[in-house]
Structure formats: structure tokens, C-alpha cells
Amino acid sequence: MLHLNRDVVVVGAGATGLTAATELKAAGLSVVVLEARDRVGGRLHTDEIDGQMYELGGQWVSPDQTALIDTLETLGLPTYERYREGESVYVGPGGVAARFTGDIFPASDATQAELERLIALLDELVAQTDPAAPWEHPRAAEFDRITFRAWLEAESDDSEAVENIALFIADAMLTKPAHSFSLLQALLMAASAGSFSHLVDADFILDKRVVGGLQQVPLRLAEGLGDDVRLGHPVRTVEWADGGVTVSTDALTVAARHVIVAVPPNLYDRIDYVPPLPRLRQQLQQHQSLGLVIKVHATYETPFWREDGLSGTAFSPYQLVHEAYDNSNHGETRGTLVGFVSDQKADALLQLSAVDRRRAILDSLAAYYGPKALEPVVYYESDWAAEEWTQGAYAASFDLGGLTRYGALQLEPVGPIRFGSSDLAAEGYQHVDGAIRVGRRLAREILDEIAATSTTNATSSTDTTPVTEGASA
Ligand code: FDA
């Protein structure tokens, strides 16, 4: 058993953990990052499937994500725009594909007016919601006990408008059915992106990609940390007391002053805490769960939809694939479509054989783009629910009422333990931008605590050593 001494141990080499470790190391502390998988990046993963490069997890960058944009600039990672020239496609309740340009899809005048009304109403509620403290909204208790679907259905009799508004938060963001989370949770999702209108605007929310893939962010950060990142080390136990922690994997232990548990909230409980965490913390952790979405890539010899005047952008609450986009990689002549199947549709799909799943998904793509979509040269489904160290996608959110009961506790430290994740962020919630913000915040908190402790020590005793230094291995 190897034994290390560090100022801070970070559990999880995703964007949150690697950002925190990078900031702490830059400030002169000793760190080690323990990662369960044999790679860094967590929910960011670029891979080659049958010779085709795919981003299997997170990939898009939007203009409001300034923490991520700042990190991309620091790391020297160039971006490129998602292809968006041409018409979009919407499939309505009758199953007919209609092309359109502009913001609102083709529907009756009444439905279009209703959509605009609901978007304006949600924008107003979102403007009143602080993403850092949605539980402080004056109507938080009321908004957290009604499901998003029930609220929408009480607001509107127009089922097509309701289904489409639900889609933008439920299928497309939280990846849970709209009857399983609250209106307040929906407002947080939109507030974290600046407004509900931003979520509806694919040109905003899915603006840019990183040349070579977004996983380069964690890869570059890990490169900077060198041997301080240890792969293949699932953390099993965190023993803690006020003075510090001992963190154990199967093959090593680390004694440290602080630990940052930077894993998705649904996995906090895979670690044994000795002594157990305080009761409310144990309760909180039972109220956050990951959504479920299958991200599908289909690559064709050419981007045939472009020749047909289509941008590749397509969506429908009535289709298995509820949204799809041109996801061709920078500089490639082949064309790639990416589509998403969420929540209960994903449940049903996962019951099918691989052959039947593929057929059902390609049929759905063909409903948007025509029969040429049926014959990809490369095809791949990202199955994050099957990954032991994630167990779903995209991210975690609270159950009904959970946000007002426990939201304020999420980022509260427990002695030397801090919990972090993109799924606890305010701005950039459930996104890489939020992961970076939370990573920076936790690092700053630790540095502030150390500075405060050393000031107290300097005035009250002769011991001015702020933290343990160096490592025994
Ligand atoms: P993350 O889950 O990435 O990292 C946690 C790490 O902890 C993992 O490496 C895991 O292996 C490790 N771990 C877990 N338990 C452990 C243990 N006990 N011991 C040691 N290590 C442990 N975002 C975005 O900005 N734009 C986008 O387009 C998308 N799209 C998207 C698509 C898909 C399919 C997914 C799954 C996700 C996205 N996202 C996204 C979300 C984005 O990927 C996500 O918010 C961040 O990558 C999360 O970073 P974290 O570091 O918080 O967690």
C-alpha cells in the first residue's frame, strides 16, 4: 500500500476536480487527483469509432460560458462554429416534416402565439430566479412542489405548445420526464443559461465546438498536473476529522488537510465516510439523481442534408430522436449527424436489441432528413448509463421539492470535505462551464481557509506553517 501526504486530495479527474487541483497547485499547495477510470475527463470523452472521431460526452460551448471560454483561451484551444446554414426541420403531431427558418417552428397561428406567450412568461420568472439561490425566490416553496408539466398544463390548453416548451427543459436539458421535476428546478436550469429564450435558441446554446474535442480541456489540465493525477484509483473511503482526512483507494492512502469530492452527486454515496456524514447531508444525497439520454452519432460519406438546403437542425417532441444537429467535425469532408433520445423514450429503447435500437433511431433520423439518413457508414450510441463512474447523462438534478429542502446545503463543506460537480453550479449548471466555476470556487475556499488559519496561528502561536508540505511518495 502506497502512502502519500498532500495538502489537498481531489477525488475525480473531470473538469471540476482538475480545475480545482490546477488552481491549488498554482497557489503553491501540494495536490493529488485520484481518478477511478483509466482516463481523465469523466463526462468529456473524445474517441475514435471505426476510424471516425466522435465526442461521446459534452462538446458544445455557448457565449455565456465565460469560465469555459477563459479556460479554452488559457489552454490555447481553438473553437469552430456548429454548421447552421439552411433550413431547420420540425415534425409536428401529425408526423409530417416541415422545413422552416427563424425562431419559431411551423405551427398554427394560435400555437405560435401561445409559444411566444409561454416563452415570455418563463423569461420573466427566470429573470426573478438567482441561479446561485433559486430557493430564495419569493414563490420558491410553491414553485418547488408543482411539476413542470403540471404547471405548463395549468398555464395552457395548447398541447403542442406545452409539449414543445417541456422538450426544451425536460428532454433537452434535465433529460428527465417533465412530470418528475419541479417548476423551480426548470427555472434554475434556464437561469443558469441566462434566460429561457437562450435554451430555445440552438444557435446560442449549441454555438461552438473545440477543434479536436472538448476533452482536451481535462487532458491539458491533467498534463499540467503530471504525476499528481493517478488513474485507476477508485476512492473507497474518506476518514475525516476536523484536522484532516485520510483518503483510501485499493492501492494507496493519502493523508491531507482537505478533500474535494469532485464526482457526480449520484456517486457521492459510493464512498464510505468514516464517521458517517451529518444526517442532513446523508438525506440531501438521496434527492439528486442523474437523467438519462442516449447520444447517437451517424456519419455519412457526405453531409447530404446540406446539399438539400438543410442546416441539420431538427427537433420534435413527437419523435424518438427529439433533437438532432449537424455534428461534422472541423475540416472533415464526411458529414455527421448527432441525435438525442431522452428519459422514457431512452428507457424503452434500451429494452431493444442493438439491431432494433439502431433501426428505430435511424428511422427517426430519416423522418427529419429523408431516406439517405438510413445508411450511415459509421454509427455509435453513447451509453453513459452503463458507465460505472457516471451512471446516466447529462447530469444530476433534484427530485420534486428537493431544491428548497436541500439546495442551500449542496456546497457547504463538512469539516475538511468539500463536494463539487458541474451539477452543483449556478451559472453553467450541468455544463463544463459550471464544472470550472465550481472547481475554482472550491479551490478559492480552501485557500481562504488556509489564509485565515495561518493568520490566526500567526497571532495566537509560534506555529506559522499553514499546511503540510511535500509528499512521502
Ligand atoms: P465528471 O463526471 O465529468 O467527472 C467526475 C470524475 O470522477 C469522473 O472522471 C469519474 O470517473 C470520477 N469518479 C467518480 N467516482 C469516483 C471515485 N469514487 N473515485 C475516483 N474517481 C471517481 N456540457 C457542456 O458544457 N456542453 C455539452 O455539449 C454537453 N453535452 C453533454 C453530453 C453528454 C452525453 C454528457 C454525458 C454530458 C454533457 N455535458 C455537456 C455535461 C458535461 O460533460 C458535464 O457537466 C461535465 O463534464 C461534468 O464535469 P465534472 O467534473 O463535474 O464531472
Coordinates of C-alpha atoms and ligand atoms in Angstrom, one line a residue:
M1 CA 0.0 0.0 0.0
L2 CA 1.5 3.3 -1.1
H3 CA 1.1 6.3 1.3
L4 CA 1.1 9.9 0.2
N5 CA 0.9 13.2 2.1
R6 CA -0.7 16.2 0.4
D7 CA -2.3 19.5 1.3
V8 CA -5.4 18.6 -0.8
V9 CA -6.6 15.3 -2.3
V10 CA -9.1 15.6 -5.2
V11 CA -11.4 12.7 -6.0
G12 CA -12.3 12.6 -9.7
A13 CA -10.4 13.9 -12.7
G14 CA -13.3 15.6 -14.5
A15 CA -13.4 19.3 -15.3
T16 CA -14.3 20.2 -11.7
G17 CA -11.6 18.2 -10.0
L18 CA -8.8 19.1 -12.5
T19 CA -9.7 22.8 -12.4
A20 CA -9.6 22.8 -8.5
A21 CA -6.3 20.9 -8.5
T22 CA -4.7 23.2 -11.1
E23 CA -5.7 26.3 -9.1
L24 CA -4.5 24.8 -5.8
K25 CA -1.2 23.7 -7.3
A26 CA -0.7 27.1 -8.9
A27 CA -1.1 28.7 -5.4
G28 CA 1.7 26.5 -4.1
L29 CA -0.2 23.7 -2.4
S30 CA 0.6 20.0 -2.9
V31 CA -2.2 18.0 -4.5
V32 CA -3.1 14.6 -5.8
V33 CA -6.1 13.8 -8.0
L34 CA -7.4 10.2 -7.7
E35 CA -9.4 9.0 -10.7
A36 CA -11.4 5.8 -10.8
R37 CA -11.2 5.4 -14.6
D38 CA -8.1 4.7 -16.7
R39 CA -8.6 8.1 -18.4
V40 CA -9.3 11.7 -17.4
G41 CA -12.3 13.8 -18.4
G42 CA -15.3 12.0 -16.9
R43 CA -18.2 13.1 -18.9
L44 CA -15.9 14.6 -21.6
H45 CA -14.6 11.8 -23.8
T46 CA -13.4 12.0 -27.4
D47 CA -12.9 8.6 -29.1
E48 CA -12.4 7.1 -32.4
I49 CA -15.1 4.7 -33.6
D50 CA -14.4 2.7 -36.8
G51 CA -11.9 5.4 -37.8
Q52 CA -14.4 8.3 -37.1
M53 CA -13.7 10.8 -34.3
Y54 CA -16.7 11.4 -32.0
E55 CA -17.3 13.5 -28.9
L56 CA -19.2 10.9 -26.8
G57 CA -20.0 13.3 -24.0
G58 CA -20.0 17.1 -23.6
Q59 CA -19.0 19.1 -26.6
W60 CA -20.7 22.5 -27.2
V61 CA -19.7 25.9 -25.9
S62 CA -22.2 28.8 -25.6
P63 CA -21.3 32.5 -25.5
D64 CA -22.4 33.0 -21.8
Q65 CA -20.0 30.2 -20.7
T66 CA -17.2 32.7 -19.9
A67 CA -15.4 30.5 -17.4
L68 CA -15.0 27.8 -20.0
I69 CA -14.1 30.3 -22.8
D70 CA -11.5 31.7 -20.5
T71 CA -10.1 28.2 -19.9
L72 CA -10.0 27.5 -23.6
E73 CA -8.1 30.7 -24.2
T74 CA -5.6 29.9 -21.4
L75 CA -5.0 26.4 -22.8
G76 CA -4.8 27.8 -26.4
L77 CA -7.6 25.6 -27.7
P78 CA -9.3 27.0 -30.8
T79 CA -13.1 26.7 -31.4
Y80 CA -15.3 26.5 -34.5
E81 CA -18.9 27.2 -35.2
R82 CA -21.6 24.5 -35.5
Y83 CA -22.8 24.3 -39.1
R84 CA -26.2 26.1 -39.3
E85 CA -26.7 27.3 -42.9
G86 CA -30.1 26.4 -44.4
E87 CA -33.5 25.4 -43.1
S88 CA -34.4 23.5 -39.9
V89 CA -36.9 20.7 -39.7
Y90 CA -39.8 20.2 -37.3
V91 CA -42.0 17.2 -37.2
G92 CA -45.4 18.1 -35.8
P93 CA -48.1 15.9 -34.1
G94 CA -49.3 14.6 -37.4
G95 CA -45.8 13.1 -38.2
V96 CA -45.2 15.4 -41.2
A97 CA -41.7 17.0 -41.5
A98 CA -41.9 20.8 -42.2
R99 CA -38.9 23.0 -43.0
F100 CA -38.5 26.4 -41.6
T101 CA -36.2 29.3 -40.9
G102 CA -36.3 31.7 -38.0
D103 CA -37.0 31.2 -34.3
I104 CA -40.4 29.5 -34.2
F105 CA -41.3 26.3 -35.9
P106 CA -44.3 26.0 -38.3
A107 CA -47.5 25.6 -36.3
S108 CA -50.9 27.2 -36.3
D109 CA -51.0 31.0 -35.6
A110 CA -52.7 30.2 -32.2
T111 CA -49.9 27.7 -31.2
Q112 CA -47.2 30.1 -32.3
A113 CA -48.8 32.9 -30.3
E114 CA -49.1 30.5 -27.3
L115 CA -45.4 29.5 -27.6
E116 CA -44.4 33.2 -27.6
R117 CA -46.5 33.8 -24.5
L118 CA -45.1 30.9 -22.6
I119 CA -41.5 31.8 -23.5
A120 CA -42.1 35.4 -22.3
L121 CA -43.7 34.2 -19.1
L122 CA -40.8 31.8 -18.4
D123 CA -38.3 34.5 -19.2
E124 CA -40.0 36.7 -16.6
L125 CA -39.9 34.0 -13.9
V126 CA -36.3 33.1 -14.8
A127 CA -35.3 36.8 -14.5
Q128 CA -36.5 36.7 -10.9
T129 CA -34.5 33.5 -10.2
D130 CA -31.0 33.6 -8.9
P131 CA -29.2 30.5 -10.2
A132 CA -27.0 30.6 -7.1
A133 CA -30.0 30.5 -4.7
P134 CA -33.2 29.6 -6.5
W135 CA -34.7 28.6 -3.1
E136 CA -34.7 32.3 -2.3
H137 CA -37.3 33.1 -5.0
P138 CA -40.3 34.6 -3.1
R139 CA -42.5 31.8 -4.5
A140 CA -39.8 29.1 -4.2
A141 CA -41.9 26.7 -2.0
E142 CA -44.9 26.9 -4.3
F143 CA -42.7 26.5 -7.5
D144 CA -40.9 23.5 -6.0
R145 CA -43.9 21.5 -5.2
I146 CA -45.5 21.6 -8.7
T147 CA -44.1 19.6 -11.5
F148 CA -43.0 21.4 -14.6
R149 CA -45.6 19.5 -16.7
A150 CA -48.5 20.2 -14.2
W151 CA -47.5 23.9 -14.2
L152 CA -47.4 24.0 -18.1
E153 CA -50.7 22.2 -18.4
A154 CA -52.3 24.6 -15.9
E155 CA -51.0 27.5 -17.9
S156 CA -52.0 26.4 -21.4
D157 CA -54.6 24.2 -23.2
D158 CA -52.4 24.1 -26.3
S159 CA -50.9 20.7 -26.1
E160 CA -48.4 21.3 -29.0
A161 CA -47.1 24.4 -27.2
V162 CA -46.9 22.5 -23.9
E163 CA -45.0 19.6 -25.5
N164 CA -42.5 21.9 -27.1
I165 CA -41.8 24.0 -24.1
A166 CA -41.5 20.8 -22.0
L167 CA -39.0 19.5 -24.5
F168 CA -36.5 22.4 -24.1
I169 CA -36.1 21.7 -20.4
A170 CA -37.1 18.0 -19.9
D171 CA -35.8 16.1 -22.9
A172 CA -33.1 18.5 -24.0
M173 CA -31.6 19.6 -20.6
L174 CA -32.5 17.7 -17.5
T175 CA -33.2 14.5 -19.5
K176 CA -36.0 13.5 -17.1
P177 CA -39.7 13.5 -17.8
A178 CA -41.3 16.9 -17.2
H179 CA -43.6 15.2 -14.5
S180 CA -40.6 14.3 -12.4
F181 CA -39.0 17.7 -11.5
S182 CA -40.4 20.9 -10.3
L183 CA -41.0 24.3 -11.9
L184 CA -38.3 25.7 -9.7
Q185 CA -35.8 23.1 -11.0
A186 CA -36.8 24.2 -14.5
L187 CA -36.3 27.9 -13.7
L188 CA -32.8 27.1 -12.2
M189 CA -31.9 25.3 -15.5
A190 CA -32.9 28.3 -17.6
A191 CA -31.5 30.9 -15.1
S192 CA -28.1 29.1 -15.3
A193 CA -28.0 29.8 -19.0
G194 CA -29.2 33.4 -18.7
S195 CA -32.8 33.0 -19.8
F196 CA -35.3 30.5 -21.1
S197 CA -35.0 32.1 -24.6
H198 CA -31.4 31.0 -24.6
L199 CA -32.4 27.4 -24.2
V200 CA -34.8 27.6 -27.1
D201 CA -32.1 29.2 -29.3
A202 CA -29.9 26.4 -30.7
D203 CA -27.6 29.0 -32.3
F204 CA -26.9 30.3 -28.8
I205 CA -26.8 27.2 -26.6
L206 CA -25.0 25.0 -29.2
D207 CA -22.8 27.6 -30.6
K208 CA -19.2 26.4 -30.9
R209 CA -17.1 23.3 -30.6
V210 CA -13.4 22.8 -29.8
V211 CA -11.1 21.7 -32.6
G212 CA -10.1 18.2 -31.6
G213 CA -12.8 17.9 -29.0
L214 CA -13.7 19.4 -25.6
Q215 CA -12.0 16.5 -23.7
Q216 CA -8.8 18.4 -24.5
V217 CA -9.7 20.7 -21.5
P218 CA -9.2 17.9 -18.9
L219 CA -6.4 16.3 -20.9
R220 CA -4.4 19.6 -20.9
L221 CA -5.2 20.3 -17.3
A222 CA -4.0 16.8 -16.4
E223 CA -0.9 17.3 -18.4
G224 CA -0.1 20.3 -16.3
L225 CA -0.6 18.3 -13.1
G226 CA 1.7 15.4 -14.3
D227 CA 2.2 12.7 -11.8
D228 CA -0.2 14.3 -9.4
V229 CA -3.0 12.7 -11.4
R230 CA -3.4 8.9 -10.5
L231 CA -5.6 6.9 -12.8
G232 CA -7.3 3.6 -12.0
H233 CA -7.8 4.6 -8.3
P234 CA -11.5 4.4 -7.3
V235 CA -11.7 6.1 -3.9
R236 CA -13.4 3.8 -1.4
T237 CA -13.1 5.5 1.9
V238 CA -12.8 9.0 3.3
E239 CA -11.9 9.0 7.0
W240 CA -12.2 12.5 8.4
A241 CA -11.9 14.7 11.5
D242 CA -11.6 18.4 11.9
G243 CA -7.9 18.4 11.4
G244 CA -7.8 16.5 8.1
V245 CA -8.6 13.4 6.1
T246 CA -7.3 10.0 5.0
V247 CA -8.5 9.0 1.6
S248 CA -8.1 5.4 0.5
T249 CA -8.2 3.5 -2.7
D250 CA -7.5 -0.2 -3.1
A251 CA -3.8 0.5 -3.6
L252 CA -3.0 3.8 -1.8
T253 CA -3.8 6.1 1.0
V254 CA -3.4 9.9 1.1
A255 CA -3.3 11.9 4.3
A256 CA -4.3 15.5 3.6
R257 CA -5.7 18.6 5.2
H258 CA -8.6 18.9 2.7
V259 CA -10.5 16.7 0.3
I260 CA -12.6 17.7 -2.7
V261 CA -15.0 15.0 -3.8
A262 CA -15.5 16.1 -7.4
V263 CA -17.7 13.2 -8.7
P264 CA -21.3 13.4 -9.9
P265 CA -23.7 13.8 -6.9
N266 CA -25.3 10.4 -7.6
L267 CA -21.9 8.8 -6.8
Y268 CA -21.1 10.6 -3.6
D269 CA -22.6 7.6 -1.7
R270 CA -20.3 5.1 -3.4
I271 CA -17.6 6.3 -1.0
D272 CA -17.7 5.3 2.7
Y273 CA -17.3 8.2 5.0
V274 CA -15.9 7.5 8.5
P275 CA -17.5 8.8 10.6
P276 CA -20.8 9.0 8.6
L277 CA -21.7 12.3 7.1
P278 CA -24.1 14.5 9.1
R279 CA -27.8 13.4 8.8
L280 CA -28.9 16.3 6.5
R281 CA -26.0 15.7 4.2
Q282 CA -26.9 12.0 4.0
Q283 CA -30.5 13.0 3.3
L284 CA -29.5 15.5 0.6
Q285 CA -27.5 12.9 -1.3
Q286 CA -30.6 10.8 -1.7
H287 CA -32.5 13.5 -3.5
Q288 CA -30.3 14.2 -6.5
S289 CA -30.2 11.8 -9.5
L290 CA -28.9 11.7 -13.0
G291 CA -31.1 12.0 -16.0
L292 CA -30.9 9.6 -19.0
V293 CA -30.0 10.4 -22.6
I294 CA -28.5 8.4 -25.4
K295 CA -26.3 10.5 -27.7
V296 CA -26.2 9.0 -31.2
H297 CA -23.8 9.7 -33.9
A298 CA -24.3 8.7 -37.6
T299 CA -21.7 9.5 -40.2
Y300 CA -22.3 9.6 -43.9
E301 CA -19.8 9.9 -46.9
T302 CA -21.1 13.5 -47.4
P303 CA -23.3 15.9 -45.4
F304 CA -26.2 15.1 -47.8
W305 CA -28.7 17.3 -45.9
R306 CA -26.6 20.4 -46.7
E307 CA -26.9 19.7 -50.5
D308 CA -30.7 19.5 -49.8
G309 CA -30.7 23.0 -48.2
L310 CA -30.9 21.8 -44.6
S311 CA -28.9 23.0 -41.7
G312 CA -29.1 19.7 -39.9
T313 CA -31.0 21.2 -37.0
A314 CA -34.2 19.2 -36.4
F315 CA -36.5 18.6 -33.4
S316 CA -39.8 17.2 -32.4
P317 CA -41.4 16.2 -29.1
Y318 CA -43.2 13.5 -31.1
Q319 CA -40.1 11.8 -32.5
L320 CA -37.9 9.2 -30.8
V321 CA -34.9 11.4 -31.5
H322 CA -36.2 14.6 -30.0
E323 CA -33.4 16.8 -31.4
A324 CA -30.6 16.4 -34.0
Y325 CA -27.8 18.5 -35.4
D326 CA -25.1 18.6 -38.0
N327 CA -22.1 17.5 -35.9
S328 CA -19.5 17.2 -38.7
N329 CA -16.0 17.6 -37.3
H330 CA -13.8 20.6 -38.2
G331 CA -12.1 20.0 -41.5
E332 CA -13.8 16.7 -42.4
T333 CA -15.5 16.0 -45.8
R334 CA -17.7 13.3 -44.3
G335 CA -21.0 14.5 -42.7
T336 CA -22.0 13.6 -39.2
L337 CA -25.4 13.9 -37.5
V338 CA -25.8 13.8 -33.8
G339 CA -29.2 13.0 -32.2
F340 CA -30.5 12.5 -28.7
V341 CA -33.1 10.1 -27.2
S342 CA -34.1 11.1 -23.6
D343 CA -35.8 9.8 -20.5
Q344 CA -38.7 7.4 -21.0
K345 CA -38.0 7.1 -24.7
A346 CA -34.5 6.0 -23.8
D347 CA -35.9 3.5 -21.2
A348 CA -38.0 1.9 -23.9
L349 CA -35.1 2.0 -26.5
L350 CA -32.7 0.3 -24.1
Q351 CA -35.1 -2.7 -23.9
L352 CA -34.5 -3.4 -27.6
S353 CA -31.7 -5.4 -29.2
A354 CA -28.8 -3.4 -30.7
V355 CA -30.1 -4.0 -34.2
D356 CA -33.6 -2.9 -33.4
R357 CA -32.3 0.2 -31.5
R358 CA -30.2 1.2 -34.5
R359 CA -33.2 0.7 -36.8
A360 CA -35.6 2.8 -34.6
I361 CA -33.0 5.6 -34.3
L362 CA -32.2 5.7 -38.0
D363 CA -35.9 5.7 -38.8
S364 CA -36.4 8.7 -36.6
L365 CA -33.4 10.5 -38.3
A366 CA -35.0 9.6 -41.7
A367 CA -38.2 11.3 -40.6
Y368 CA -36.2 14.5 -40.4
Y369 CA -33.7 14.2 -43.2
G370 CA -35.2 11.6 -45.6
P371 CA -34.2 8.0 -46.5
K372 CA -30.5 8.9 -47.0
A373 CA -30.2 9.0 -43.2
L374 CA -30.8 5.3 -43.1
E375 CA -27.4 4.3 -44.5
P376 CA -24.6 5.7 -42.3
V377 CA -21.0 4.5 -42.8
V378 CA -20.3 4.8 -39.1
Y379 CA -22.9 4.7 -36.3
Y380 CA -22.5 4.9 -32.5
E381 CA -24.7 5.2 -29.4
S382 CA -23.0 6.7 -26.3
D383 CA -24.3 4.6 -23.4
W384 CA -23.4 6.7 -20.2
A385 CA -26.0 4.9 -18.1
A386 CA -23.8 1.7 -18.5
E387 CA -20.7 3.5 -17.2
E388 CA -20.0 2.6 -13.6
W389 CA -18.4 6.0 -12.8
T390 CA -21.2 8.1 -14.3
Q391 CA -24.4 6.1 -14.5
G392 CA -26.5 8.4 -16.6
A393 CA -26.4 11.7 -18.6
Y394 CA -26.2 14.5 -18.8
A395 CA -26.2 15.5 -15.2
A396 CA -27.9 15.4 -11.8
S397 CA -30.9 17.4 -10.6
F398 CA -33.2 17.4 -7.6
D399 CA -36.5 15.5 -7.2
L400 CA -39.7 17.3 -6.5
G401 CA -39.3 19.6 -3.5
G402 CA -35.6 18.7 -3.1
L403 CA -34.2 22.0 -4.2
T404 CA -35.9 24.1 -1.5
R405 CA -35.2 21.4 1.2
Y406 CA -31.6 20.8 0.4
G407 CA -30.2 23.1 -2.3
A408 CA -28.6 25.5 0.1
L409 CA -26.6 22.6 1.7
Q410 CA -25.0 21.4 -1.6
L411 CA -21.8 23.3 -1.5
E412 CA -21.5 23.5 2.3
P413 CA -18.3 21.9 3.5
V414 CA -18.4 19.0 6.0
G415 CA -15.3 19.6 8.1
P416 CA -12.4 19.1 5.7
I417 CA -14.7 17.6 3.0
R418 CA -16.0 19.7 0.1
F419 CA -18.3 18.3 -2.6
G420 CA -18.1 19.6 -6.2
S421 CA -19.6 19.0 -9.6
S422 CA -21.0 20.8 -12.6
D423 CA -24.3 19.6 -11.2
L424 CA -24.0 21.9 -8.2
A425 CA -23.2 25.0 -10.2
A426 CA -25.2 28.2 -10.6
E427 CA -24.1 29.7 -13.9
G428 CA -23.2 26.9 -16.2
Y429 CA -25.3 24.4 -14.2
Q430 CA -24.9 20.9 -15.6
H431 CA -22.3 22.1 -18.1
V432 CA -18.5 22.2 -18.3
D433 CA -18.6 25.9 -17.6
G434 CA -20.3 25.2 -14.3
A435 CA -17.7 22.5 -13.5
I436 CA -14.9 25.0 -14.0
R437 CA -16.7 27.6 -11.8
V438 CA -17.3 25.1 -9.0
G439 CA -13.7 23.9 -9.2
R440 CA -12.4 27.5 -9.0
R441 CA -14.8 28.2 -6.1
L442 CA -13.7 25.2 -4.0
A443 CA -10.0 26.0 -4.6
R444 CA -10.6 29.6 -3.5
E445 CA -12.5 28.5 -0.4
I446 CA -9.6 26.2 0.7
L447 CA -7.0 28.9 0.0
D448 CA -9.1 31.4 2.0
E449 CA -9.5 28.9 4.9
I450 CA -5.7 28.3 4.9
A451 CA -5.0 32.0 4.8
A452 CA -7.5 32.6 7.7
T453 CA -6.0 29.8 9.7
S454 CA -2.4 30.9 9.2
T455 CA -3.4 34.5 10.2
T456 CA -5.0 33.1 13.4
N457 CA -2.0 30.9 14.1
A458 CA 0.4 33.8 13.5
T459 CA -1.3 36.0 16.1
S460 CA -2.0 33.2 18.6
S461 CA 1.0 30.9 18.4
T462 CA 4.5 30.5 17.1
D463 CA 3.4 27.9 14.5
T464 CA 3.1 29.7 11.2
T465 CA 3.2 26.6 8.9
P466 CA -0.1 26.8 7.0
V467 CA -0.3 23.3 5.8
T468 CA 1.6 20.1 5.5
E469 CA 4.1 20.2 2.7
G470 CA 5.6 17.7 0.3
A471 CA 4.9 14.0 -0.2
S472 CA 6.4 10.8 1.1
A473 CA 6.0 9.3 -2.3
Ligands
FDA1 P1 -17.4 14.3 -14.3 O1 -18.5 13.3 -14.2 O2 -17.0 14.7 -15.7 O3 -16.1 13.9 -13.6 C1 -16.2 13.1 -12.4 C2 -15.0 12.2 -12.4 O4 -15.0 11.5 -11.1 C3 -15.0 11.1 -13.4 O5 -13.8 11.1 -14.2 C4 -15.3 9.8 -12.7 O6 -14.7 8.7 -13.3 C5 -14.6 10.1 -11.3 N1 -15.1 9.3 -10.2 C6 -16.4 9.0 -9.9 N2 -16.4 8.3 -8.7 C7 -15.1 8.2 -8.3 C8 -14.5 7.6 -7.2 N3 -15.1 7.0 -6.2 N4 -13.1 7.7 -7.1 C9 -12.4 8.3 -8.0 N5 -12.9 8.9 -9.1 C10 -14.3 8.9 -9.2 N6 -21.6 20.1 -21.1 C11 -21.4 21.1 -21.9 O7 -20.9 22.1 -21.4 N7 -21.7 21.1 -23.3 C12 -22.2 20.0 -23.9 O8 -22.4 19.9 -25.1 C13 -22.5 18.9 -23.0 N8 -23.1 17.8 -23.6 C14 -23.1 16.6 -22.8 C15 -23.4 15.4 -23.5 C16 -23.3 14.2 -22.8 C17 -23.7 12.9 -23.4 C18 -22.9 14.2 -21.4 C19 -22.8 12.9 -20.6 C20 -22.6 15.4 -20.8 C21 -22.7 16.6 -21.5 N9 -22.4 17.8 -20.9 C22 -22.2 18.9 -21.7 C23 -22.2 17.9 -19.4 C24 -20.7 18.0 -19.1 O9 -20.0 16.9 -19.7 C25 -20.5 17.8 -17.6 O10 -21.3 18.8 -16.9 C26 -19.1 18.0 -17.1 O11 -18.2 17.3 -17.9 C27 -19.0 17.4 -15.6 O12 -17.7 17.6 -15.1 P2 -17.5 17.1 -13.6 O13 -16.0 17.2 -13.4 O14 -18.3 17.9 -12.7 O15 -18.0 15.6 -13.5

